[in-house]
Amino acid sequence: MPNPSSDRAIAIVGVGAILPDALNAPAFWQNIVNKRYCISETPADRWSIADYYDPDPAAPDKTYSKIGGWVQGFQFDWKKYRIPPRVAAAMDEGQQWAVTIADEALADYGYPNRPLDTERTGVILGTAMGGELHYITQNRIIFPEF
């Protein structure tokens, strides 16, 4: 009879990442090793500090922070994944990151040169992207008259 805990055993065999100042997992690791601080002021092309910043945390539809971790320089290679240009153009950046990160994790494992048991393989995606509430808040900011 198998050990019940062995049925739950997992192995992390590949990793991928897109993070501030790290467009892949090795770059992220180097940031850790080098103790690099990857938080910075909001880039001008991200959003207008004048429009959205207020030092008062209670100010409605504003943020009291001017800093964050920003992913910059990411270019989605839609050709590599054989995604039609119109579909790629309609993809959210988070979706593009997910495809790219999953590909990096599979490559880190050794795929396609190493066999992959697709019956026992999964891709786990961790994200800090907002859900429904994020979109409602975003609409209040974009369309304050509503």
mmCIF file of C-alpha atoms in Angstrom:
data_model
loop_
_atom_site.group_PDB
_atom_site.id
_atom_site.type_symbol
_atom_site.label_atom_id
_atom_site.label_comp_id
_atom_site.label_asym_id
_atom_site.label_seq_id
_atom_site.Cartn_x
_atom_site.Cartn_y
_atom_site.Cartn_z
ATOM 1 C CA MET A 1 0.000 0.000 0.000
ATOM 2 C CA PRO A 2 1.477 3.375 -0.980
ATOM 3 C CA ASN A 3 2.277 5.934 1.633
ATOM 4 C CA PRO A 4 -0.580 8.518 1.625
ATOM 5 C CA SER A 5 1.883 11.390 1.715
ATOM 6 C CA SER A 6 3.636 10.091 -1.410
ATOM 7 C CA ASP A 7 0.428 10.685 -3.384
ATOM 8 C CA ARG A 8 0.770 14.379 -2.628
ATOM 9 C CA ALA A 9 4.449 14.680 -3.411
ATOM 10 C CA ILE A 10 5.384 17.268 -5.989
ATOM 11 C CA ALA A 11 8.610 18.256 -7.659
ATOM 12 C CA ILE A 12 9.372 21.716 -8.945
ATOM 13 C CA VAL A 13 11.477 20.943 -11.987
ATOM 14 C CA GLY A 14 11.502 24.284 -13.777
ATOM 15 C CA VAL A 15 10.904 27.939 -12.991
ATOM 16 C CA GLY A 16 10.151 31.079 -14.927
ATOM 17 C CA ALA A 17 9.651 34.674 -13.863
ATOM 18 C CA ILE A 18 8.955 38.184 -15.052
ATOM 19 C CA LEU A 19 9.488 40.664 -12.252
ATOM 20 C CA PRO A 20 10.615 44.259 -11.772
ATOM 21 C CA ASP A 21 14.144 44.610 -13.167
ATOM 22 C CA ALA A 22 14.163 40.892 -14.039
ATOM 23 C CA LEU A 23 12.643 39.629 -17.285
ATOM 24 C CA ASN A 24 13.513 36.004 -16.421
ATOM 25 C CA ALA A 25 14.306 33.789 -13.435
ATOM 26 C CA PRO A 26 18.133 34.000 -13.736
ATOM 27 C CA ALA A 27 17.959 37.819 -13.743
ATOM 28 C CA PHE A 28 15.722 37.695 -10.653
ATOM 29 C CA TRP A 29 18.221 35.417 -8.919
ATOM 30 C CA GLN A 30 21.040 37.847 -9.764
ATOM 31 C CA ASN A 31 18.999 40.674 -8.240
ATOM 32 C CA ILE A 32 18.707 38.624 -5.047
ATOM 33 C CA VAL A 33 22.413 37.732 -4.988
ATOM 34 C CA ASN A 34 23.376 41.354 -5.672
ATOM 35 C CA LYS A 35 20.837 42.630 -3.100
ATOM 36 C CA ARG A 36 19.390 44.874 -5.772
ATOM 37 C CA TYR A 37 16.499 47.085 -4.704
ATOM 38 C CA CYS A 38 13.942 47.001 -7.526
ATOM 39 C CA ILE A 39 11.422 49.547 -6.248
ATOM 40 C CA SER A 40 11.432 52.953 -7.931
ATOM 41 C CA GLU A 41 9.305 56.014 -8.516
ATOM 42 C CA THR A 42 6.490 55.631 -11.015
ATOM 43 C CA PRO A 43 7.779 55.978 -14.585
ATOM 44 C CA ALA A 44 6.215 58.893 -16.476
ATOM 45 C CA ASP A 45 4.815 56.537 -19.127
ATOM 46 C CA ARG A 46 3.016 54.411 -16.502
ATOM 47 C CA TRP A 47 0.592 56.975 -15.081
ATOM 48 C CA SER A 48 0.501 60.664 -14.280
ATOM 49 C CA ILE A 49 1.608 61.462 -10.742
ATOM 50 C CA ALA A 50 -0.206 64.810 -11.031
ATOM 51 C CA ASP A 51 -3.508 63.087 -11.852
ATOM 52 C CA TYR A 52 -3.449 60.157 -9.436
ATOM 53 C CA TYR A 53 -1.173 60.926 -6.487
ATOM 54 C CA ASP A 54 -2.372 62.429 -3.227
ATOM 55 C CA PRO A 55 -0.386 62.107 0.005
ATOM 56 C CA ASP A 56 -3.668 61.684 1.904
ATOM 57 C CA PRO A 57 -4.418 57.931 2.161
ATOM 58 C CA ALA A 58 -8.136 58.722 2.493
ATOM 59 C CA ALA A 59 -8.349 60.689 -0.775
ATOM 60 C CA PRO A 60 -10.873 58.901 -3.040
ATOM 61 C CA ASP A 61 -9.674 57.423 -6.326
ATOM 62 C CA LYS A 62 -6.071 58.430 -5.630
ATOM 63 C CA THR A 63 -2.949 56.662 -4.468
ATOM 64 C CA TYR A 64 -0.727 57.900 -1.667
ATOM 65 C CA SER A 65 2.298 56.076 -3.068
ATOM 66 C CA LYS A 66 4.562 57.171 -5.897
ATOM 67 C CA ILE A 67 6.721 54.054 -5.874
ATOM 68 C CA GLY A 68 6.337 50.513 -7.118
ATOM 69 C CA GLY A 69 8.002 47.576 -8.768
ATOM 70 C CA TRP A 70 7.747 48.094 -12.531
ATOM 71 C CA VAL A 71 8.297 45.523 -15.259
ATOM 72 C CA GLN A 72 9.996 47.387 -18.079
ATOM 73 C CA GLY A 73 11.411 46.299 -21.407
ATOM 74 C CA PHE A 74 9.232 43.211 -21.876
ATOM 75 C CA GLN A 75 8.601 42.322 -25.517
ATOM 76 C CA PHE A 76 6.147 39.518 -26.283
ATOM 77 C CA ASP A 77 7.397 37.160 -29.005
ATOM 78 C CA TRP A 78 4.055 36.210 -30.549
ATOM 79 C CA LYS A 79 5.782 34.538 -33.509
ATOM 80 C CA LYS A 80 7.598 32.094 -31.220
ATOM 81 C CA TYR A 81 4.254 30.890 -29.839
ATOM 82 C CA ARG A 82 2.520 30.963 -33.245
ATOM 83 C CA ILE A 83 -0.125 33.355 -31.980
ATOM 84 C CA PRO A 84 -1.765 35.335 -34.798
ATOM 85 C CA PRO A 85 -0.863 39.043 -34.701
ATOM 86 C CA ARG A 86 -4.469 40.174 -34.131
ATOM 87 C CA VAL A 87 -4.866 37.757 -31.229
ATOM 88 C CA ALA A 88 -1.523 38.820 -29.750
ATOM 89 C CA ALA A 89 -2.546 42.478 -30.011
ATOM 90 C CA ALA A 90 -5.744 41.711 -28.058
ATOM 91 C CA MET A 91 -3.933 39.815 -25.287
ATOM 92 C CA ASP A 92 -3.562 41.430 -21.903
ATOM 93 C CA GLU A 93 0.064 41.904 -20.876
ATOM 94 C CA GLY A 94 -0.550 39.519 -17.966
ATOM 95 C CA GLN A 95 -1.549 36.821 -20.466
ATOM 96 C CA GLN A 96 1.589 37.491 -22.482
ATOM 97 C CA TRP A 97 3.679 37.180 -19.326
ATOM 98 C CA ALA A 98 1.952 33.899 -18.409
ATOM 99 C CA VAL A 99 2.744 32.341 -21.798
ATOM 100 C CA THR A 100 6.344 33.550 -21.638
ATOM 101 C CA ILE A 101 6.871 32.404 -18.035
ATOM 102 C CA ALA A 102 5.369 28.957 -18.679
ATOM 103 C CA ASP A 103 7.674 28.590 -21.681
ATOM 104 C CA GLU A 104 10.671 29.598 -19.557
ATOM 105 C CA ALA A 105 9.734 27.076 -16.846
ATOM 106 C CA LEU A 106 9.395 24.275 -19.409
ATOM 107 C CA ALA A 107 12.746 25.228 -20.957
ATOM 108 C CA ASP A 108 14.313 25.318 -17.477
ATOM 109 C CA TYR A 109 13.114 21.727 -17.027
ATOM 110 C CA GLY A 110 14.754 20.802 -20.336
ATOM 111 C CA TYR A 111 11.728 20.556 -22.603
ATOM 112 C CA PRO A 112 11.567 19.730 -25.526
ATOM 113 C CA ASN A 113 14.868 17.809 -25.329
ATOM 114 C CA ARG A 114 13.801 16.022 -22.146
ATOM 115 C CA PRO A 115 10.638 13.868 -22.085
ATOM 116 C CA LEU A 116 7.631 15.396 -20.370
ATOM 117 C CA ASP A 117 4.859 13.303 -18.834
ATOM 118 C CA THR A 118 1.887 15.527 -19.664
ATOM 119 C CA GLU A 119 -0.407 13.406 -17.478
ATOM 120 C CA ARG A 120 1.617 14.415 -14.414
ATOM 121 C CA THR A 121 2.616 17.940 -15.349
ATOM 122 C CA GLY A 122 1.075 21.241 -14.367
ATOM 123 C CA VAL A 123 1.971 24.892 -14.606
ATOM 124 C CA ILE A 124 1.278 26.913 -11.475
ATOM 125 C CA LEU A 125 1.088 30.653 -12.014
ATOM 126 C CA GLY A 126 1.458 33.045 -9.115
ATOM 127 C CA THR A 127 0.350 36.604 -9.735
ATOM 128 C CA ALA A 128 -0.438 39.773 -7.877
ATOM 129 C CA MET A 129 -2.767 40.999 -10.600
ATOM 130 C CA GLY A 130 -6.134 42.232 -9.379
ATOM 131 C CA GLY A 131 -9.452 40.514 -9.948
ATOM 132 C CA GLU A 132 -12.972 41.909 -10.295
ATOM 133 C CA LEU A 133 -12.398 44.629 -7.702
ATOM 134 C CA HIS A 134 -9.321 45.769 -9.598
ATOM 135 C CA TYR A 135 -11.417 46.404 -12.715
ATOM 136 C CA ILE A 136 -14.147 48.244 -10.819
ATOM 137 C CA THR A 137 -11.560 50.503 -9.203
ATOM 138 C CA GLN A 138 -9.824 51.007 -12.523
ATOM 139 C CA ASN A 139 -13.096 52.095 -14.136
ATOM 140 C CA ARG A 140 -13.696 54.618 -11.342
ATOM 141 C CA ILE A 141 -10.293 56.113 -12.050
ATOM 142 C CA ILE A 142 -10.631 56.134 -15.841
ATOM 143 C CA PHE A 143 -14.268 57.265 -15.817
ATOM 144 C CA PRO A 144 -14.664 59.351 -12.627
ATOM 145 C CA GLU A 145 -18.059 60.639 -13.766
ATOM 146 C CA PHE A 146 -19.516 57.165 -13.157
#
